[in-house]
Amino acid sequence: MLNYIPLLKKVDLFKGLTFTDLDYLFTKDLYEIKNYKKNFMIYLQNEKCTTFDIILKGTIVVQGIDSKGNVLTISDFTIGDVIGGNLLFSHKNFYPMTIIAKTDAIILHIKKDLTLKLCQVDINFLNNFLQSISDKTLILTDKIKALSMKTIRQCIIDFLIYESYSQSSKTVKLEFTKKELAEKFGIQRPSLSRELNKMRRDGLIEYNAHSITIIDMESLTYSD
């Protein structure tokens, strides 16, 4: 644990605690540090939540699968991010979605008793813990609301406009596969491919395996 205390000091949750405080609070029987290989299922959907987790290394992804087999990627979380806080103290403390290691990852699992102790010891931890719970709830709510009200084309257009602005280019470089992009939209890859082909035929975009180029930003913006 001593090796990770400097990292924890950089996490907002622990900024009010000293190195000595953390060393004292983290007794061996109240936490566990685990290593996970890429693509390992850390938590299955409907698995009981018994710890409050902090990512010490790597990236994890929260995904759901509907009755038709569509994979919906809710969000990626990386170093310093926390999960499980919104479930740990719930009467129905079961993960609503599957949590997978997107890369090799190291996670600090904090048991309920230690989480309570941290909340009692430091008001800043308590405040940031409650803020984290609220933020995670909003991420899920906003994602579901956005996807339920948009067509596939609208999802693609929103993605392209955002990435074009972010990358300062009409050619959007893809940092993930078409399959992963489809999962972000909560659809199957064939559905994404069909819509991309339609948009190409409509003269809105050109694309290959590594990028999507916006042909006419104005036409794209007003397309639906």
Tab-separated table of C-alpha atoms in Angstrom:
chain	number	residue	atom	x	y	z
A	1	MET	CA	0.000	0.000	0.000
A	2	LEU	CA	2.910	2.364	0.737
A	3	ASN	CA	3.802	2.345	-2.975
A	4	TYR	CA	0.368	3.751	-3.896
A	5	ILE	CA	-0.127	6.396	-1.190
A	6	PRO	CA	1.642	9.111	-3.284
A	7	LEU	CA	-0.842	8.368	-6.082
A	8	LEU	CA	-3.818	8.485	-3.709
A	9	LYS	CA	-2.652	11.894	-2.469
A	10	LYS	CA	-3.286	13.202	-6.008
A	11	VAL	CA	-6.885	11.907	-5.992
A	12	ASP	CA	-9.388	14.585	-4.901
A	13	LEU	CA	-10.946	12.221	-2.369
A	14	PHE	CA	-7.769	12.058	-0.292
A	15	LYS	CA	-6.337	15.575	-0.622
A	16	GLY	CA	-7.279	16.441	2.971
A	17	LEU	CA	-5.398	13.463	4.433
A	18	THR	CA	-1.686	13.264	5.163
A	19	PHE	CA	0.636	10.399	4.239
A	20	THR	CA	0.597	9.307	7.899
A	21	ASP	CA	-3.232	9.405	8.015
A	22	LEU	CA	-3.511	7.172	4.962
A	23	ASP	CA	-0.881	4.749	6.216
A	24	TYR	CA	-2.772	4.456	9.510
A	25	LEU	CA	-6.251	4.122	8.004
A	26	PHE	CA	-5.403	1.515	5.405
A	27	THR	CA	-5.167	-1.539	7.623
A	28	LYS	CA	-4.649	-4.807	5.769
A	29	ASP	CA	-8.041	-6.339	6.480
A	30	LEU	CA	-10.052	-3.397	5.090
A	31	TYR	CA	-8.668	-3.101	1.581
A	32	GLU	CA	-7.244	-5.173	-1.245
A	33	ILE	CA	-5.153	-4.317	-4.323
A	34	LYS	CA	-5.746	-6.530	-7.357
A	35	ASN	CA	-4.217	-6.804	-10.823
A	36	TYR	CA	-6.480	-7.458	-13.823
A	37	LYS	CA	-5.497	-8.470	-17.339
A	38	LYS	CA	-6.959	-6.771	-20.421
A	39	ASN	CA	-10.557	-7.904	-21.212
A	40	PHE	CA	-11.010	-9.486	-17.771
A	41	MET	CA	-14.570	-9.126	-16.448
A	42	ILE	CA	-14.040	-7.375	-13.118
A	43	TYR	CA	-17.746	-7.360	-12.236
A	44	LEU	CA	-20.572	-9.159	-13.983
A	45	GLN	CA	-23.980	-7.578	-14.435
A	46	ASN	CA	-26.084	-8.273	-11.290
A	47	GLU	CA	-22.990	-9.092	-9.193
A	48	LYS	CA	-23.141	-7.714	-5.647
A	49	CYS	CA	-21.092	-4.587	-4.904
A	50	THR	CA	-19.097	-4.992	-1.675
A	51	THR	CA	-16.271	-2.473	-2.134
A	52	PHE	CA	-15.572	1.104	-3.181
A	53	ASP	CA	-12.933	0.951	-5.919
A	54	ILE	CA	-10.208	3.316	-7.112
A	55	ILE	CA	-8.303	2.725	-10.352
A	56	LEU	CA	-4.556	2.836	-9.711
A	57	LYS	CA	-3.453	1.853	-13.210
A	58	GLY	CA	-5.049	1.261	-16.612
A	59	THR	CA	-8.541	1.821	-18.019
A	60	ILE	CA	-11.832	0.050	-17.331
A	61	VAL	CA	-15.086	0.250	-19.267
A	62	VAL	CA	-18.721	0.006	-18.129
A	63	GLN	CA	-20.919	-1.884	-20.590
A	64	GLY	CA	-24.460	-3.209	-20.819
A	65	ILE	CA	-25.942	-5.822	-23.166
A	66	ASP	CA	-29.619	-5.731	-24.163
A	67	SER	CA	-31.906	-8.629	-25.140
A	68	LYS	CA	-30.901	-8.250	-28.812
A	69	GLY	CA	-27.207	-8.579	-28.061
A	70	ASN	CA	-26.407	-4.882	-28.531
A	71	VAL	CA	-23.469	-3.728	-26.405
A	72	LEU	CA	-23.797	-0.260	-24.879
A	73	THR	CA	-20.603	1.379	-23.626
A	74	ILE	CA	-21.535	3.829	-20.881
A	75	SER	CA	-18.131	5.264	-20.064
A	76	ASP	CA	-14.404	4.626	-19.705
A	77	PHE	CA	-12.662	5.213	-16.379
A	78	THR	CA	-8.927	5.575	-15.805
A	79	ILE	CA	-6.288	6.333	-13.140
A	80	GLY	CA	-7.782	8.100	-10.121
A	81	ASP	CA	-11.402	7.431	-11.120
A	82	VAL	CA	-13.699	5.646	-8.666
A	83	ILE	CA	-16.504	3.104	-9.074
A	84	GLY	CA	-18.984	1.405	-6.771
A	85	GLY	CA	-19.600	4.353	-4.466
A	86	ASN	CA	-23.147	4.795	-5.753
A	87	LEU	CA	-23.941	1.123	-5.019
A	88	LEU	CA	-22.015	0.232	-1.864
A	89	PHE	CA	-24.589	1.613	0.603
A	90	SER	CA	-27.688	0.806	-1.435
A	91	HIS	CA	-30.266	-1.810	-0.427
A	92	LYS	CA	-30.025	-3.059	-4.013
A	93	ASN	CA	-26.244	-3.063	-4.281
A	94	PHE	CA	-25.900	-5.027	-7.502
A	95	TYR	CA	-23.993	-3.833	-10.556
A	96	PRO	CA	-26.535	-2.942	-13.282
A	97	MET	CA	-23.881	-3.416	-15.970
A	98	THR	CA	-20.683	-5.350	-16.607
A	99	ILE	CA	-17.316	-3.776	-15.792
A	100	ILE	CA	-14.375	-4.900	-17.914
A	101	ALA	CA	-10.654	-4.138	-17.915
A	102	LYS	CA	-10.063	-2.299	-21.208
A	103	THR	CA	-6.316	-2.515	-20.563
A	104	ASP	CA	-4.214	-4.230	-17.929
A	105	ALA	CA	-5.338	-2.578	-14.714
A	106	ILE	CA	-4.661	-2.318	-10.988
A	107	ILE	CA	-7.594	-1.524	-8.698
A	108	LEU	CA	-7.753	-0.627	-5.018
A	109	HIS	CA	-10.829	-2.248	-3.439
A	110	ILE	CA	-11.875	-0.451	-0.240
A	111	LYS	CA	-14.285	-2.277	2.050
A	112	LYS	CA	-17.423	-0.654	3.437
A	113	ASP	CA	-16.046	-0.228	6.987
A	114	LEU	CA	-12.988	1.669	5.752
A	115	THR	CA	-15.129	3.849	3.485
A	116	LEU	CA	-17.245	4.812	6.511
A	117	LYS	CA	-14.117	5.491	8.553
A	118	LEU	CA	-12.702	7.774	5.842
A	119	CYS	CA	-16.001	9.687	5.699
A	120	GLN	CA	-15.881	10.197	9.471
A	121	VAL	CA	-12.218	11.209	9.620
A	122	ASP	CA	-12.138	13.818	6.834
A	123	ILE	CA	-14.956	16.169	5.786
A	124	ASN	CA	-13.282	16.736	2.406
A	125	PHE	CA	-13.340	13.008	1.700
A	126	LEU	CA	-17.036	12.879	2.626
A	127	ASN	CA	-17.857	15.845	0.383
A	128	ASN	CA	-15.897	14.455	-2.568
A	129	PHE	CA	-17.322	10.983	-2.025
A	130	LEU	CA	-20.893	12.330	-2.233
A	131	GLN	CA	-19.954	14.397	-5.294
A	132	SER	CA	-18.529	11.291	-6.965
A	133	ILE	CA	-21.762	9.383	-6.325
A	134	SER	CA	-23.790	12.196	-7.886
A	135	ASP	CA	-21.498	12.464	-10.912
A	136	LYS	CA	-21.676	8.735	-11.664
A	137	THR	CA	-25.472	8.844	-11.490
A	138	LEU	CA	-25.565	11.747	-13.957
A	139	ILE	CA	-23.208	9.978	-16.383
A	140	LEU	CA	-25.548	6.995	-16.565
A	141	THR	CA	-28.711	9.091	-16.757
A	142	ASP	CA	-27.361	11.404	-19.473
A	143	LYS	CA	-26.034	8.502	-21.552
A	144	ILE	CA	-29.334	6.626	-21.500
A	145	LYS	CA	-31.338	9.787	-22.193
A	146	ALA	CA	-29.112	10.814	-25.095
A	147	LEU	CA	-29.129	7.418	-26.797
A	148	SER	CA	-32.831	6.746	-26.321
A	149	MET	CA	-33.789	9.968	-28.115
A	150	LYS	CA	-31.320	9.870	-31.040
A	151	THR	CA	-31.187	8.018	-34.324
A	152	ILE	CA	-27.995	6.226	-35.344
A	153	ARG	CA	-27.207	9.027	-37.781
A	154	GLN	CA	-27.631	11.671	-35.084
A	155	CYS	CA	-25.242	9.752	-32.814
A	156	ILE	CA	-22.646	9.576	-35.605
A	157	ILE	CA	-23.042	13.267	-36.466
A	158	ASP	CA	-22.687	14.365	-32.837
A	159	PHE	CA	-19.574	12.226	-32.518
A	160	LEU	CA	-18.024	13.603	-35.729
A	161	ILE	CA	-18.734	17.241	-34.883
A	162	TYR	CA	-17.237	16.869	-31.418
A	163	GLU	CA	-14.148	14.991	-32.621
A	164	SER	CA	-13.645	17.340	-35.573
A	165	TYR	CA	-13.550	20.282	-33.187
A	166	SER	CA	-11.358	18.405	-30.711
A	167	GLN	CA	-8.859	17.297	-33.390
A	168	SER	CA	-9.051	20.596	-35.351
A	169	SER	CA	-9.596	18.678	-38.573
A	170	LYS	CA	-12.407	17.527	-40.851
A	171	THR	CA	-10.666	14.159	-40.969
A	172	VAL	CA	-11.462	12.476	-37.672
A	173	LYS	CA	-8.876	9.889	-36.680
A	174	LEU	CA	-10.402	6.892	-34.937
A	175	GLU	CA	-8.697	5.749	-31.771
A	176	PHE	CA	-10.823	2.621	-31.593
A	177	THR	CA	-12.406	0.068	-33.905
A	178	LYS	CA	-15.794	0.334	-35.625
A	179	LYS	CA	-17.003	-2.345	-33.207
A	180	GLU	CA	-16.020	-0.188	-30.218
A	181	LEU	CA	-17.653	2.866	-31.817
A	182	ALA	CA	-20.872	0.889	-32.299
A	183	GLU	CA	-20.776	-0.106	-28.641
A	184	LYS	CA	-20.511	3.554	-27.637
A	185	PHE	CA	-23.774	4.140	-29.513
A	186	GLY	CA	-25.400	1.002	-28.084
A	187	ILE	CA	-25.885	-0.619	-31.496
A	188	GLN	CA	-24.450	-3.558	-33.434
A	189	ARG	CA	-21.572	-3.046	-35.845
A	190	PRO	CA	-23.618	-3.951	-38.997
A	191	SER	CA	-26.100	-1.181	-38.112
A	192	LEU	CA	-23.258	1.324	-37.823
A	193	SER	CA	-21.750	0.179	-41.136
A	194	ARG	CA	-25.090	0.503	-42.945
A	195	GLU	CA	-25.575	4.067	-41.701
A	196	LEU	CA	-22.004	5.053	-42.581
A	197	ASN	CA	-22.578	3.716	-46.101
A	198	LYS	CA	-25.802	5.734	-46.386
A	199	MET	CA	-23.997	8.873	-45.249
A	200	ARG	CA	-21.284	8.221	-47.824
A	201	ARG	CA	-23.906	7.830	-50.588
A	202	ASP	CA	-25.519	11.073	-49.407
A	203	GLY	CA	-22.185	12.823	-49.936
A	204	LEU	CA	-21.737	13.663	-46.244
A	205	ILE	CA	-18.614	11.651	-45.409
A	206	GLU	CA	-15.833	9.412	-46.665
A	207	TYR	CA	-14.245	6.831	-44.407
A	208	ASN	CA	-11.784	3.997	-44.062
A	209	ALA	CA	-10.675	1.728	-41.224
A	210	HIS	CA	-8.725	4.483	-39.498
A	211	SER	CA	-10.622	7.721	-40.073
A	212	ILE	CA	-13.856	9.430	-41.136
A	213	THR	CA	-13.670	12.575	-43.294
A	214	ILE	CA	-16.445	15.167	-43.247
A	215	ILE	CA	-17.108	16.262	-46.843
A	216	ASP	CA	-19.456	19.159	-46.081
A	217	MET	CA	-19.762	20.325	-42.481
A	218	GLU	CA	-22.825	22.487	-43.150
A	219	SER	CA	-24.739	19.658	-44.844
A	220	LEU	CA	-23.694	17.276	-42.065
A	221	THR	CA	-24.873	19.667	-39.356
A	222	TYR	CA	-28.355	19.979	-40.859
A	223	SER	CA	-28.692	16.311	-41.793
A	224	ASP	CA	-31.019	14.059	-39.777
